C-alpha cells in the first residue's frame, strides 16, 4: 500500500474524523436531516461560503466562485438508516433506531474537509465548485428533489462527482470505472386473483397459490433465458403472502419483488417480460394477475472522460490502488444527476483494517469504517479540484 495524502488534508485529519464521529452519533432519517443540515451549514459558514439551505427539503448547497471556468459539483449524501446500532464504538448513535450504517456520515465529513482545503485555493480557482449535501439517498430519492429545486443550475453544473465509502474494498483502494457502476433498482407488486373454495373441492376454484407457484418459476426465466448472458440482471421475489388455512383454497396471493439491471434497455426488457409472463400465466390458469411496477432509481452510469479524471486524481493519492470497483446491483440516486450532467461516482475502499474482510457490510447494525479512508477520500476530492480547476 502506497498512500500519499494531500498534506493539507493530513493537517486537518483529526478534524475530519471528529466531524464524522459527530455525524455518526447524531444520525437522521431521509428528509429529516435538520440537525445534520444545521451542522453542515455552520461548518460551511465558518469557511465564508455562500450557502443555500432547504434545497430538496433538507439539503445544503455551498458555492465557491472562482474564474469563468467550468462549474464542478461535488456531492455527499446525508441520511442514516432505520437500524438500531449494535456495534461497540465510542461514537455510537444516540438516536434510537437510527444509524449511519451506509457511510453517509463519512461522505459528509470528507466533503467538509475538502471544502475547507479547497477554500484555501480560492484565489487560484479557474472555475466554480458547488458543494452538494443531499438528503434522503436511502430510498426516497433526495437527488430528484434537489434537481427539482435547481441544484444543477445557476450556475449550471458542468461535471458532477460523488464518492461512496466501500467496505467491500480494502483500505488503500479506489474503485473507478466508466459505464454502469450501480443498477436500476425497481420495485414491483404482483396480485394474483383466483377463486377460493374448499380444499377438497379444487375443481370449482382457481387456486391462487398454484398459479403463484407457476408464476414464480416462470419469472426465473427472465434472467436465465431472456437476458443476454453477457449482461447482468436480477429478478427477486422477496415476499409472498396469501391464503387462510390448510383446508382453504386461496383466492388471492400478493408477491413483492425487485428488478435490477445495469442498462435502460435491459431494465425495459425485464419490465416487459414481467408483464407478459403475468398475463400469460394468468390466461393459462384463468386467474387475473395484476402487476404494479414502480420505476425507482435508474442505473448509475459514469462518463468515460470524467472517470478518467477521477482515475488520474485517485492515482496521485493511492497509486496502483486504483482499480475497477467491487460491483453490486445496489442502486444509488446519484444516477439522477448523471442522467443530466456527465460525471463519475466512485468508491473509496474503507474495510476496517483491524477486522475480518467483509465482516462489516453496509446496512448491517455493526457497520463501521476504516476512518483513515476519510483522508483518502478527502485527498481525492482536493486532488480532483486541483487537476480540474488549477491547471
Ligand atoms: Zn445504503
Ligand atoms: Zn449509501
mmCIF file of C-alpha atoms and ligand atoms in Angstrom:
data_model
loop_
_atom_site.group_PDB
_atom_site.id
_atom_site.type_symbol
_atom_site.label_atom_id
_atom_site.label_comp_id
_atom_site.label_asym_id
_atom_site.label_seq_id
_atom_site.Cartn_x
_atom_site.Cartn_y
_atom_site.Cartn_z
ATOM 1 C CA UNK A 1 0.000 0.000 0.000
ATOM 2 C CA UNK A 2 1.440 3.325 -1.071
ATOM 3 C CA UNK A 3 -0.793 6.204 0.029
ATOM 4 C CA UNK A 4 0.127 9.847 -0.494
ATOM 5 C CA UNK A 5 -2.405 12.013 1.282
ATOM 6 C CA UNK A 6 -2.723 15.658 0.324
ATOM 7 C CA UNK A 7 -0.719 17.424 3.077
ATOM 8 C CA UNK A 8 -3.489 19.999 3.653
ATOM 9 C CA UNK A 9 -5.878 17.112 4.323
ATOM 10 C CA UNK A 10 -3.431 15.306 6.550
ATOM 11 C CA UNK A 11 -3.121 18.529 8.568
ATOM 12 C CA UNK A 12 -6.877 18.564 9.321
ATOM 13 C CA UNK A 13 -7.216 14.792 9.536
ATOM 14 C CA UNK A 14 -8.319 14.817 13.157
ATOM 15 C CA UNK A 15 -11.000 17.370 12.446
ATOM 16 C CA UNK A 16 -12.360 15.290 9.546
ATOM 17 C CA UNK A 17 -12.553 12.207 11.767
ATOM 18 C CA UNK A 18 -14.127 14.255 14.571
ATOM 19 C CA UNK A 19 -16.793 15.568 12.204
ATOM 20 C CA UNK A 20 -17.525 12.046 11.036
ATOM 21 C CA UNK A 21 -17.899 10.834 14.629
ATOM 22 C CA UNK A 22 -20.211 13.713 15.494
ATOM 23 C CA UNK A 23 -22.401 12.943 12.470
ATOM 24 C CA UNK A 24 -22.265 9.220 13.232
ATOM 25 C CA UNK A 25 -23.503 9.864 16.737
ATOM 26 C CA UNK A 26 -26.398 12.022 15.531
ATOM 27 C CA UNK A 27 -27.904 10.244 12.513
ATOM 28 C CA UNK A 28 -31.217 11.313 10.986
ATOM 29 C CA UNK A 29 -33.529 9.611 8.509
ATOM 30 C CA UNK A 30 -34.131 10.853 4.971
ATOM 31 C CA UNK A 31 -35.788 14.277 4.704
ATOM 32 C CA UNK A 32 -35.463 14.698 8.457
ATOM 33 C CA UNK A 33 -31.791 15.731 8.383
ATOM 34 C CA UNK A 34 -32.449 19.049 10.170
ATOM 35 C CA UNK A 35 -29.653 18.905 12.746
ATOM 36 C CA UNK A 36 -27.326 17.401 10.162
ATOM 37 C CA UNK A 37 -28.074 20.303 7.803
ATOM 38 C CA UNK A 38 -27.514 22.770 10.640
ATOM 39 C CA UNK A 39 -24.143 21.215 11.474
ATOM 40 C CA UNK A 40 -23.041 21.310 7.839
ATOM 41 C CA UNK A 41 -24.285 24.893 7.355
ATOM 42 C CA UNK A 42 -22.332 26.056 10.392
ATOM 43 C CA UNK A 43 -19.135 24.428 9.151
ATOM 44 C CA UNK A 44 -19.567 25.907 5.682
ATOM 45 C CA UNK A 45 -20.442 29.309 7.131
ATOM 46 C CA UNK A 46 -17.151 29.323 9.014
ATOM 47 C CA UNK A 47 -15.440 29.000 5.635
ATOM 48 C CA UNK A 48 -17.214 32.104 4.390
ATOM 49 C CA UNK A 49 -19.092 30.199 1.701
ATOM 50 C CA UNK A 50 -22.408 31.403 0.319
ATOM 51 C CA UNK A 51 -24.861 28.679 1.268
ATOM 52 C CA UNK A 52 -28.439 27.719 0.418
ATOM 53 C CA UNK A 53 -30.384 25.566 2.827
ATOM 54 C CA UNK A 54 -33.658 23.699 2.412
ATOM 55 C CA UNK A 55 -32.665 22.612 -1.104
ATOM 56 C CA UNK A 56 -34.622 19.428 -1.874
ATOM 57 C CA UNK A 57 -36.231 19.887 1.562
ATOM 58 C CA UNK A 58 -33.234 19.380 3.862
ATOM 59 C CA UNK A 59 -30.241 19.668 1.530
ATOM 60 C CA UNK A 60 -27.442 22.222 1.764
ATOM 61 C CA UNK A 61 -25.557 23.714 -1.179
ATOM 62 C CA UNK A 62 -22.450 25.901 -0.979
ATOM 63 C CA UNK A 63 -20.880 27.763 -3.853
ATOM 64 C CA UNK A 64 -17.219 28.672 -4.160
ATOM 65 C CA UNK A 65 -16.824 31.008 -7.105
ATOM 66 C CA UNK A 66 -13.531 31.274 -8.943
ATOM 67 C CA UNK A 67 -12.866 32.273 -12.550
ATOM 68 C CA UNK A 68 -15.077 31.759 -15.596
ATOM 69 C CA UNK A 69 -14.085 28.118 -15.984
ATOM 70 C CA UNK A 70 -16.401 25.154 -15.511
ATOM 71 C CA UNK A 71 -18.618 24.527 -12.507
ATOM 72 C CA UNK A 72 -17.822 21.270 -10.767
ATOM 73 C CA UNK A 73 -20.397 19.634 -8.486
ATOM 74 C CA UNK A 74 -19.169 17.518 -5.571
ATOM 75 C CA UNK A 75 -21.917 15.570 -3.872
ATOM 76 C CA UNK A 76 -22.307 13.868 -0.483
ATOM 77 C CA UNK A 77 -25.481 12.244 0.849
ATOM 78 C CA UNK A 78 -26.713 12.930 4.379
ATOM 79 C CA UNK A 79 -29.210 10.338 5.601
ATOM 80 C CA UNK A 80 -28.969 7.458 8.034
ATOM 81 C CA UNK A 81 -30.965 4.219 8.095
ATOM 82 C CA UNK A 82 -33.729 2.859 10.355
ATOM 83 C CA UNK A 83 -31.359 0.466 12.155
ATOM 84 C CA UNK A 84 -30.553 0.162 15.862
ATOM 85 C CA UNK A 85 -26.771 0.323 16.146
ATOM 86 C CA UNK A 86 -25.285 -2.698 17.914
ATOM 87 C CA UNK A 87 -21.561 -2.077 17.441
ATOM 88 C CA UNK A 88 -19.423 -1.079 20.380
ATOM 89 C CA UNK A 89 -17.841 2.225 19.398
ATOM 90 C CA UNK A 90 -17.437 5.383 21.489
ATOM 91 C CA UNK A 91 -19.291 7.371 18.847
ATOM 92 C CA UNK A 92 -22.314 5.042 18.772
ATOM 93 C CA UNK A 93 -25.613 6.570 17.599
ATOM 94 C CA UNK A 94 -27.563 8.310 20.345
ATOM 95 C CA UNK A 95 -30.694 8.477 18.197
ATOM 96 C CA UNK A 96 -32.738 5.379 18.946
ATOM 97 C CA UNK A 97 -33.397 3.183 15.945
ATOM 98 C CA UNK A 98 -31.413 5.364 13.547
ATOM 99 C CA UNK A 99 -27.889 4.699 12.376
ATOM 100 C CA UNK A 100 -25.356 5.786 9.790
ATOM 101 C CA UNK A 101 -24.968 2.232 8.523
ATOM 102 C CA UNK A 102 -24.032 3.080 4.956
ATOM 103 C CA UNK A 103 -21.182 5.544 5.468
ATOM 104 C CA UNK A 104 -23.003 8.766 4.600
ATOM 105 C CA UNK A 105 -21.575 10.304 7.800
ATOM 106 C CA UNK A 106 -18.148 9.770 6.250
ATOM 107 C CA UNK A 107 -19.286 11.167 2.894
ATOM 108 C CA UNK A 108 -20.260 14.439 4.583
ATOM 109 C CA UNK A 109 -17.066 14.585 6.657
ATOM 110 C CA UNK A 110 -14.875 14.004 3.585
ATOM 111 C CA UNK A 111 -16.614 16.758 1.639
ATOM 112 C CA UNK A 112 -16.497 19.195 4.583
ATOM 113 C CA UNK A 113 -12.764 18.555 4.947
ATOM 114 C CA UNK A 114 -12.206 19.015 1.232
ATOM 115 C CA UNK A 115 -14.290 22.216 1.248
ATOM 116 C CA UNK A 116 -12.047 23.674 3.912
ATOM 117 C CA UNK A 117 -8.911 22.967 1.899
ATOM 118 C CA UNK A 118 -10.434 23.994 -1.434
ATOM 119 C CA UNK A 119 -11.497 27.321 0.097
ATOM 120 C CA UNK A 120 -7.798 27.947 0.669
ATOM 121 C CA UNK A 121 -7.300 27.691 -3.105
ATOM 122 C CA UNK A 122 -9.994 30.286 -3.718
ATOM 123 C CA UNK A 123 -7.778 32.896 -5.399
ATOM 124 C CA UNK A 124 -6.313 30.493 -7.935
ATOM 125 C CA UNK A 125 -9.530 28.652 -8.901
ATOM 126 C CA UNK A 126 -10.286 28.914 -12.601
ATOM 127 C CA UNK A 127 -13.853 27.805 -12.132
ATOM 128 C CA UNK A 128 -16.590 27.233 -9.573
ATOM 129 C CA UNK A 129 -17.074 24.439 -7.070
ATOM 130 C CA UNK A 130 -20.566 23.565 -5.912
ATOM 131 C CA UNK A 131 -20.647 21.536 -2.703
ATOM 132 C CA UNK A 132 -23.847 19.499 -2.671
ATOM 133 C CA UNK A 133 -25.078 17.920 0.566
ATOM 134 C CA UNK A 134 -28.074 15.834 -0.411
ATOM 135 C CA UNK A 135 -30.774 14.306 1.785
ATOM 136 C CA UNK A 136 -32.611 11.018 1.518
ATOM 137 C CA UNK A 137 -30.457 8.766 -0.647
ATOM 138 C CA UNK A 138 -31.793 5.604 1.010
ATOM 139 C CA UNK A 139 -34.959 5.032 -0.987
ATOM 140 C CA UNK A 140 -36.624 8.435 -1.116
ATOM 141 C CA UNK A 141 -34.537 9.761 -3.996
ATOM 142 C CA UNK A 142 -33.443 13.065 -2.466
ATOM 143 C CA UNK A 143 -31.381 13.759 -5.597
ATOM 144 C CA UNK A 144 -34.601 14.269 -7.552
ATOM 145 C CA UNK A 145 -35.875 16.821 -5.053
ATOM 146 C CA UNK A 146 -32.603 18.720 -5.271
ATOM 147 C CA UNK A 147 -32.682 18.687 -9.073
ATOM 148 C CA UNK A 148 -36.291 19.957 -8.989
ATOM 149 C CA UNK A 149 -35.060 22.742 -6.698
ATOM 150 C CA UNK A 150 -32.466 23.708 -9.298
ATOM 151 C CA UNK A 151 -29.257 22.332 -7.773
ATOM 152 C CA UNK A 152 -27.793 21.727 -11.238
ATOM 153 C CA UNK A 153 -28.416 25.337 -12.372
ATOM 154 C CA UNK A 154 -27.332 28.894 -11.524
ATOM 155 C CA UNK A 155 -24.547 28.382 -12.313
ATOM 156 C CA UNK A 156 -25.045 25.272 -14.440
ATOM 157 C CA UNK A 157 -23.063 22.311 -13.155
ATOM 158 C CA UNK A 158 -20.797 21.084 -15.975
ATOM 159 C CA UNK A 159 -19.492 17.953 -14.286
ATOM 160 C CA UNK A 160 -20.592 16.117 -11.154
ATOM 161 C CA UNK A 161 -18.795 13.687 -8.878
ATOM 162 C CA UNK A 162 -19.763 11.541 -5.907
ATOM 163 C CA UNK A 163 -17.953 9.202 -3.516
ATOM 164 C CA UNK A 164 -19.201 6.116 -1.739
ATOM 165 C CA UNK A 165 -17.090 4.641 1.040
ATOM 166 C CA UNK A 166 -16.950 0.954 0.198
ATOM 167 C CA UNK A 167 -16.342 -1.735 2.793
ATOM 168 C CA UNK A 168 -16.283 -4.324 0.032
ATOM 169 C CA UNK A 169 -12.910 -2.887 -0.969
ATOM 170 C CA UNK A 170 -9.689 -2.830 1.006
ATOM 171 C CA UNK A 171 -8.439 0.383 2.543
ATOM 172 C CA UNK A 172 -5.997 1.998 0.127
ATOM 173 C CA UNK A 173 -8.021 1.240 -2.994
ATOM 174 C CA UNK A 174 -10.265 3.497 -5.057
ATOM 175 C CA UNK A 175 -12.772 1.839 -7.386
ATOM 176 C CA UNK A 176 -13.332 3.756 -10.617
ATOM 177 C CA UNK A 177 -14.984 2.644 -13.830
ATOM 178 C CA UNK A 178 -16.673 4.234 -16.791
ATOM 179 C CA UNK A 179 -20.161 2.978 -17.706
ATOM 180 C CA UNK A 180 -22.654 1.497 -15.258
ATOM 181 C CA UNK A 181 -21.421 1.029 -11.683
ATOM 182 C CA UNK A 182 -24.724 0.542 -9.865
ATOM 183 C CA UNK A 183 -28.025 -0.825 -11.064
ATOM 184 C CA UNK A 184 -31.559 0.312 -11.681
ATOM 185 C CA UNK A 185 -33.391 -0.786 -8.550
ATOM 186 C CA UNK A 186 -37.096 -1.090 -9.293
ATOM 187 C CA UNK A 187 -39.892 -2.494 -7.161
ATOM 188 C CA UNK A 188 -42.970 -4.429 -8.117
ATOM 189 C CA UNK A 189 -46.081 -5.898 -6.546
ATOM 190 C CA UNK A 190 -47.980 -8.726 -8.218
ATOM 191 C CA UNK A 191 -51.505 -9.568 -7.139
ATOM 192 C CA UNK A 192 -52.770 -12.994 -8.207
ATOM 193 C CA UNK A 193 -56.557 -13.108 -8.052
ATOM 194 C CA UNK A 194 -58.190 -16.564 -8.251
ATOM 195 C CA UNK A 195 -61.364 -18.076 -6.896
ATOM 196 C CA UNK A 196 -61.349 -19.533 -3.393
ATOM 197 C CA UNK A 197 -63.102 -22.593 -2.078
ATOM 198 C CA UNK A 198 -62.901 -25.820 -0.080
ATOM 199 C CA UNK A 199 -59.511 -27.534 -0.049
ATOM 200 C CA UNK A 200 -61.189 -30.782 -1.071
ATOM 201 C CA UNK A 201 -63.145 -29.293 -3.982
ATOM 202 C CA UNK A 202 -60.384 -27.817 -6.177
ATOM 203 C CA UNK A 203 -62.224 -28.213 -9.477
ATOM 204 C CA UNK A 204 -64.593 -25.387 -8.558
ATOM 205 C CA UNK A 205 -61.801 -22.939 -7.766
ATOM 206 C CA UNK A 206 -58.883 -21.065 -9.283
ATOM 207 C CA UNK A 207 -56.108 -21.731 -6.797
ATOM 208 C CA UNK A 208 -54.073 -18.531 -6.384
ATOM 209 C CA UNK A 209 -51.299 -20.485 -4.590
ATOM 210 C CA UNK A 210 -50.809 -22.902 -7.505
ATOM 211 C CA UNK A 211 -50.920 -20.024 -10.001
ATOM 212 C CA UNK A 212 -48.291 -18.176 -7.928
ATOM 213 C CA UNK A 213 -46.057 -21.254 -7.921
ATOM 214 C CA UNK A 214 -46.102 -21.379 -11.731
ATOM 215 C CA UNK A 215 -45.621 -17.637 -11.932
ATOM 216 C CA UNK A 216 -42.571 -17.626 -9.629
ATOM 217 C CA UNK A 217 -40.979 -20.436 -11.632
ATOM 218 C CA UNK A 218 -41.710 -18.746 -14.955
ATOM 219 C CA UNK A 219 -40.248 -15.438 -13.726
ATOM 220 C CA UNK A 220 -36.881 -17.148 -13.209
ATOM 221 C CA UNK A 221 -36.540 -17.401 -16.988
ATOM 222 C CA UNK A 222 -36.386 -13.614 -17.411
ATOM 223 C CA UNK A 223 -32.802 -13.704 -16.189
ATOM 224 C CA UNK A 224 -31.876 -17.230 -17.301
ATOM 225 C CA UNK A 225 -33.458 -17.163 -20.793
ATOM 226 C CA UNK A 226 -34.283 -13.564 -21.807
ATOM 227 C CA UNK A 227 -31.215 -11.709 -20.537
ATOM 228 C CA UNK A 228 -28.076 -11.700 -22.660
ATOM 229 C CA UNK A 229 -25.684 -13.916 -20.666
ATOM 230 C CA UNK A 230 -23.031 -11.209 -21.019
ATOM 231 C CA UNK A 231 -25.266 -8.713 -19.210
ATOM 232 C CA UNK A 232 -26.488 -8.758 -15.633
ATOM 233 C CA UNK A 233 -29.981 -8.730 -14.223
ATOM 234 C CA UNK A 234 -31.859 -9.720 -11.100
ATOM 235 C CA UNK A 235 -35.499 -10.598 -10.569
ATOM 236 C CA UNK A 236 -36.163 -11.351 -6.913
ATOM 237 C CA UNK A 237 -39.457 -12.186 -5.280
ATOM 238 C CA UNK A 238 -38.763 -11.206 -1.695
ATOM 239 C CA UNK A 239 -42.178 -11.523 -0.178
ATOM 240 C CA UNK A 240 -45.228 -13.721 -0.720
ATOM 241 C CA UNK A 241 -48.418 -13.540 1.202
ATOM 242 C CA UNK A 242 -51.723 -15.337 0.758
ATOM 243 C CA UNK A 243 -54.118 -17.985 1.924
ATOM 244 C CA UNK A 244 -56.080 -18.612 5.088
ATOM 245 C CA UNK A 245 -55.691 -22.171 6.343
ATOM 246 C CA UNK A 246 -54.619 -25.706 5.376
ATOM 247 C CA UNK A 247 -58.019 -26.662 4.017
ATOM 248 C CA UNK A 248 -58.942 -23.481 2.183
ATOM 249 C CA UNK A 249 -58.013 -22.734 -1.397
ATOM 250 C CA UNK A 250 -56.656 -19.205 -1.555
ATOM 251 C CA UNK A 251 -58.418 -16.640 -3.678
ATOM 252 C CA UNK A 252 -55.550 -14.165 -3.552
ATOM 253 C CA UNK A 253 -51.766 -14.080 -3.276
ATOM 254 C CA UNK A 254 -49.634 -10.944 -3.207
ATOM 255 C CA UNK A 255 -45.965 -11.107 -4.228
ATOM 256 C CA UNK A 256 -43.425 -8.326 -3.856
ATOM 257 C CA UNK A 257 -40.066 -8.133 -5.517
ATOM 258 C CA UNK A 258 -37.279 -6.109 -7.023
ATOM 259 C CA UNK A 259 -35.812 -5.981 -10.540
ATOM 260 C CA UNK A 260 -32.240 -4.848 -11.203
ATOM 261 C CA UNK A 261 -30.416 -4.003 -14.410
ATOM 262 C CA UNK A 262 -27.311 -2.066 -15.433
ATOM 263 C CA UNK A 263 -28.768 -0.708 -18.672
ATOM 264 C CA UNK A 264 -32.003 1.058 -19.521
ATOM 265 C CA UNK A 265 -32.584 -1.437 -22.373
ATOM 266 C CA UNK A 266 -32.268 -4.431 -20.063
ATOM 267 C CA UNK A 267 -34.454 -2.719 -17.499
ATOM 268 C CA UNK A 268 -37.217 -2.204 -20.072
ATOM 269 C CA UNK A 269 -36.874 -5.803 -21.265
ATOM 270 C CA UNK A 270 -37.300 -7.136 -17.706
ATOM 271 C CA UNK A 271 -40.319 -4.927 -17.165
ATOM 272 C CA UNK A 272 -41.925 -6.078 -20.413
ATOM 273 C CA UNK A 273 -41.259 -9.770 -19.762
ATOM 274 C CA UNK A 274 -42.675 -9.417 -16.237
ATOM 275 C CA UNK A 275 -45.876 -8.035 -17.717
ATOM 276 C CA UNK A 276 -46.071 -10.683 -20.472
ATOM 277 C CA UNK A 277 -45.372 -13.522 -18.042
ATOM 278 C CA UNK A 278 -48.035 -12.296 -15.627
ATOM 279 C CA UNK A 279 -50.562 -12.021 -18.471
ATOM 280 C CA UNK A 280 -49.610 -15.405 -19.935
ATOM 281 C CA UNK A 281 -49.713 -17.332 -16.667
ATOM 282 C CA UNK A 282 -52.965 -15.582 -15.785
ATOM 283 C CA UNK A 283 -54.515 -16.667 -19.089
ATOM 284 C CA UNK A 284 -53.275 -20.259 -18.665
ATOM 285 C CA UNK A 285 -54.945 -20.667 -15.291
ATOM 286 C CA UNK A 286 -57.974 -18.389 -15.685
ATOM 287 C CA UNK A 287 -56.657 -16.125 -12.966
ATOM 288 C CA UNK A 288 -56.343 -12.380 -13.007
ATOM 289 C CA UNK A 289 -52.778 -11.217 -12.370
ATOM 290 C CA UNK A 290 -52.131 -7.534 -11.786
ATOM 291 C CA UNK A 291 -48.589 -6.165 -11.977
ATOM 292 C CA UNK A 292 -47.799 -2.868 -10.316
ATOM 293 C CA UNK A 293 -44.267 -1.896 -11.378
ATOM 294 C CA UNK A 294 -42.598 1.132 -9.823
ATOM 295 C CA UNK A 295 -39.624 2.720 -11.568
ATOM 296 C CA UNK A 296 -37.169 3.529 -8.788
ATOM 297 C CA UNK A 297 -33.539 4.635 -9.208
ATOM 298 C CA UNK A 298 -32.160 4.369 -12.751
ATOM 299 C CA UNK A 299 -28.765 2.749 -13.391
ATOM 300 C CA UNK A 300 -25.787 4.840 -12.190
ATOM 301 C CA UNK A 301 -23.734 5.364 -15.336
ATOM 302 C CA UNK A 302 -20.354 7.110 -15.349
ATOM 303 C CA UNK A 303 -18.985 9.086 -18.289
ATOM 304 C CA UNK A 304 -15.666 7.985 -19.769
ATOM 305 C CA UNK A 305 -13.939 11.397 -19.662
ATOM 306 C CA UNK A 306 -14.884 12.139 -16.044
ATOM 307 C CA UNK A 307 -13.969 8.597 -14.942
ATOM 308 C CA UNK A 308 -10.519 9.118 -16.444
ATOM 309 C CA UNK A 309 -10.176 12.359 -14.466
ATOM 310 C CA UNK A 310 -11.061 10.552 -11.233
ATOM 311 C CA UNK A 311 -8.650 7.721 -12.031
ATOM 312 C CA UNK A 312 -5.854 10.250 -12.547
ATOM 313 C CA UNK A 313 -6.630 12.155 -9.330
ATOM 314 C CA UNK A 314 -7.054 8.962 -7.305
ATOM 315 C CA UNK A 315 -3.799 7.631 -8.744
ATOM 316 C CA UNK A 316 -1.967 10.591 -7.232
ATOM 317 C CA UNK A 317 -3.301 9.521 -3.820
ATOM 318 C CA UNK A 318 -3.373 5.706 -3.814
ATOM 319 C CA UNK A 319 -1.014 4.897 -6.699
ATOM 320 C CA UNK A 320 -1.781 1.460 -8.082
ATOM 321 C CA UNK A 321 -4.679 1.170 -5.608
ATOM 322 C CA UNK A 322 -6.937 2.499 -8.390
ATOM 323 C CA UNK A 323 -8.923 -0.486 -9.620
ATOM 324 C CA UNK A 324 -12.320 -1.436 -11.031
ATOM 325 C CA UNK A 325 -14.909 -1.135 -8.236
ATOM 326 C CA UNK A 326 -16.326 -4.084 -6.344
ATOM 327 C CA UNK A 327 -19.589 -4.298 -8.234
ATOM 328 C CA UNK A 328 -23.036 -4.895 -6.771
ATOM 329 C CA UNK A 329 -26.524 -4.465 -8.158
ATOM 330 C CA UNK A 330 -27.420 -1.946 -5.492
ATOM 331 C CA UNK A 331 -28.972 1.341 -6.543
ATOM 332 C CA UNK A 332 -27.948 4.976 -5.944
ATOM 333 C CA UNK A 333 -29.835 8.161 -6.591
ATOM 334 C CA UNK A 334 -26.575 9.735 -7.827
ATOM 335 C CA UNK A 335 -27.962 8.210 -11.042
ATOM 336 C CA UNK A 336 -30.389 11.128 -11.444
ATOM 337 C CA UNK A 337 -27.589 13.717 -11.636
ATOM 338 C CA UNK A 338 -25.608 11.526 -14.020
ATOM 339 C CA UNK A 339 -28.615 11.375 -16.357
ATOM 340 C CA UNK A 340 -28.368 15.163 -16.720
ATOM 341 C CA UNK A 341 -24.683 16.002 -16.302
ATOM 342 C CA UNK A 342 -21.561 13.964 -17.172
ATOM 343 C CA UNK A 343 -19.703 12.767 -14.127
ATOM 344 C CA UNK A 344 -18.352 9.893 -12.099
ATOM 345 C CA UNK A 345 -19.471 8.095 -8.963
ATOM 346 C CA UNK A 346 -16.549 6.265 -7.415
ATOM 347 C CA UNK A 347 -15.744 4.041 -4.450
ATOM 348 C CA UNK A 348 -13.190 4.580 -1.707
ATOM 349 C CA UNK A 349 -12.108 1.329 -0.028
ATOM 350 C CA UNK A 350 -13.000 1.536 3.673
ATOM 351 C CA UNK A 351 -12.933 -2.016 5.055
ATOM 352 C CA UNK A 352 -11.667 -1.696 8.655
ATOM 353 C CA UNK A 353 -8.086 -2.987 8.764
ATOM 354 C CA UNK A 354 -8.447 -4.470 12.246
ATOM 355 C CA UNK A 355 -11.362 -6.720 11.356
ATOM 356 C CA UNK A 356 -12.082 -9.641 9.037
ATOM 357 C CA UNK A 357 -12.679 -8.544 5.463
ATOM 358 C CA UNK A 358 -16.413 -8.329 4.709
ATOM 359 C CA UNK A 359 -17.260 -8.596 8.430
ATOM 360 C CA UNK A 360 -18.882 -5.145 8.496
ATOM 361 C CA UNK A 361 -21.031 -4.897 5.371
ATOM 362 C CA UNK A 362 -23.080 -1.815 4.555
ATOM 363 C CA UNK A 363 -26.553 -1.666 6.139
ATOM 364 C CA UNK A 364 -25.634 -4.018 8.998
ATOM 365 C CA UNK A 365 -26.217 -2.967 12.599
ATOM 366 C CA UNK A 366 -22.495 -3.021 13.493
ATOM 367 C CA UNK A 367 -21.351 -1.231 10.333
ATOM 368 C CA UNK A 368 -18.148 0.762 10.755
ATOM 369 C CA UNK A 369 -15.421 2.066 8.507
ATOM 370 C CA UNK A 370 -11.672 2.435 8.444
ATOM 371 C CA UNK A 371 -11.523 6.115 9.358
ATOM 372 C CA UNK A 372 -8.203 6.651 7.562
ATOM 373 C CA UNK A 373 -10.222 6.120 4.381
ATOM 374 C CA UNK A 374 -11.820 9.510 5.062
ATOM 375 C CA UNK A 375 -8.456 11.157 4.459
ATOM 376 C CA UNK A 376 -8.016 9.208 1.246
ATOM 377 C CA UNK A 377 -11.445 10.329 0.003
ATOM 378 C CA UNK A 378 -10.865 13.950 1.027
ATOM 379 C CA UNK A 379 -7.466 13.910 -0.652
ATOM 380 C CA UNK A 380 -9.006 12.636 -3.891
ATOM 381 C CA UNK A 381 -11.609 15.441 -3.724
ATOM 382 C CA UNK A 382 -8.885 18.048 -3.330
ATOM 383 C CA UNK A 383 -6.675 16.484 -5.998
ATOM 384 C CA UNK A 384 -9.604 16.368 -8.423
ATOM 385 C CA UNK A 385 -10.382 20.065 -7.965
ATOM 386 C CA UNK A 386 -6.668 20.823 -8.233
ATOM 387 C CA UNK A 387 -6.490 18.907 -11.532
ATOM 388 C CA UNK A 388 -9.694 20.385 -12.950
ATOM 389 C CA UNK A 389 -9.569 23.993 -11.832
ATOM 390 C CA UNK A 390 -5.985 24.941 -11.040
ATOM 391 C CA UNK A 391 -4.052 23.740 -14.074
HETATM 392 ZN ZN1 LIG B 1 -27.056 2.498 1.696
HETATM 393 ZN ZN1 LIG B 2 -25.060 4.699 0.682
#
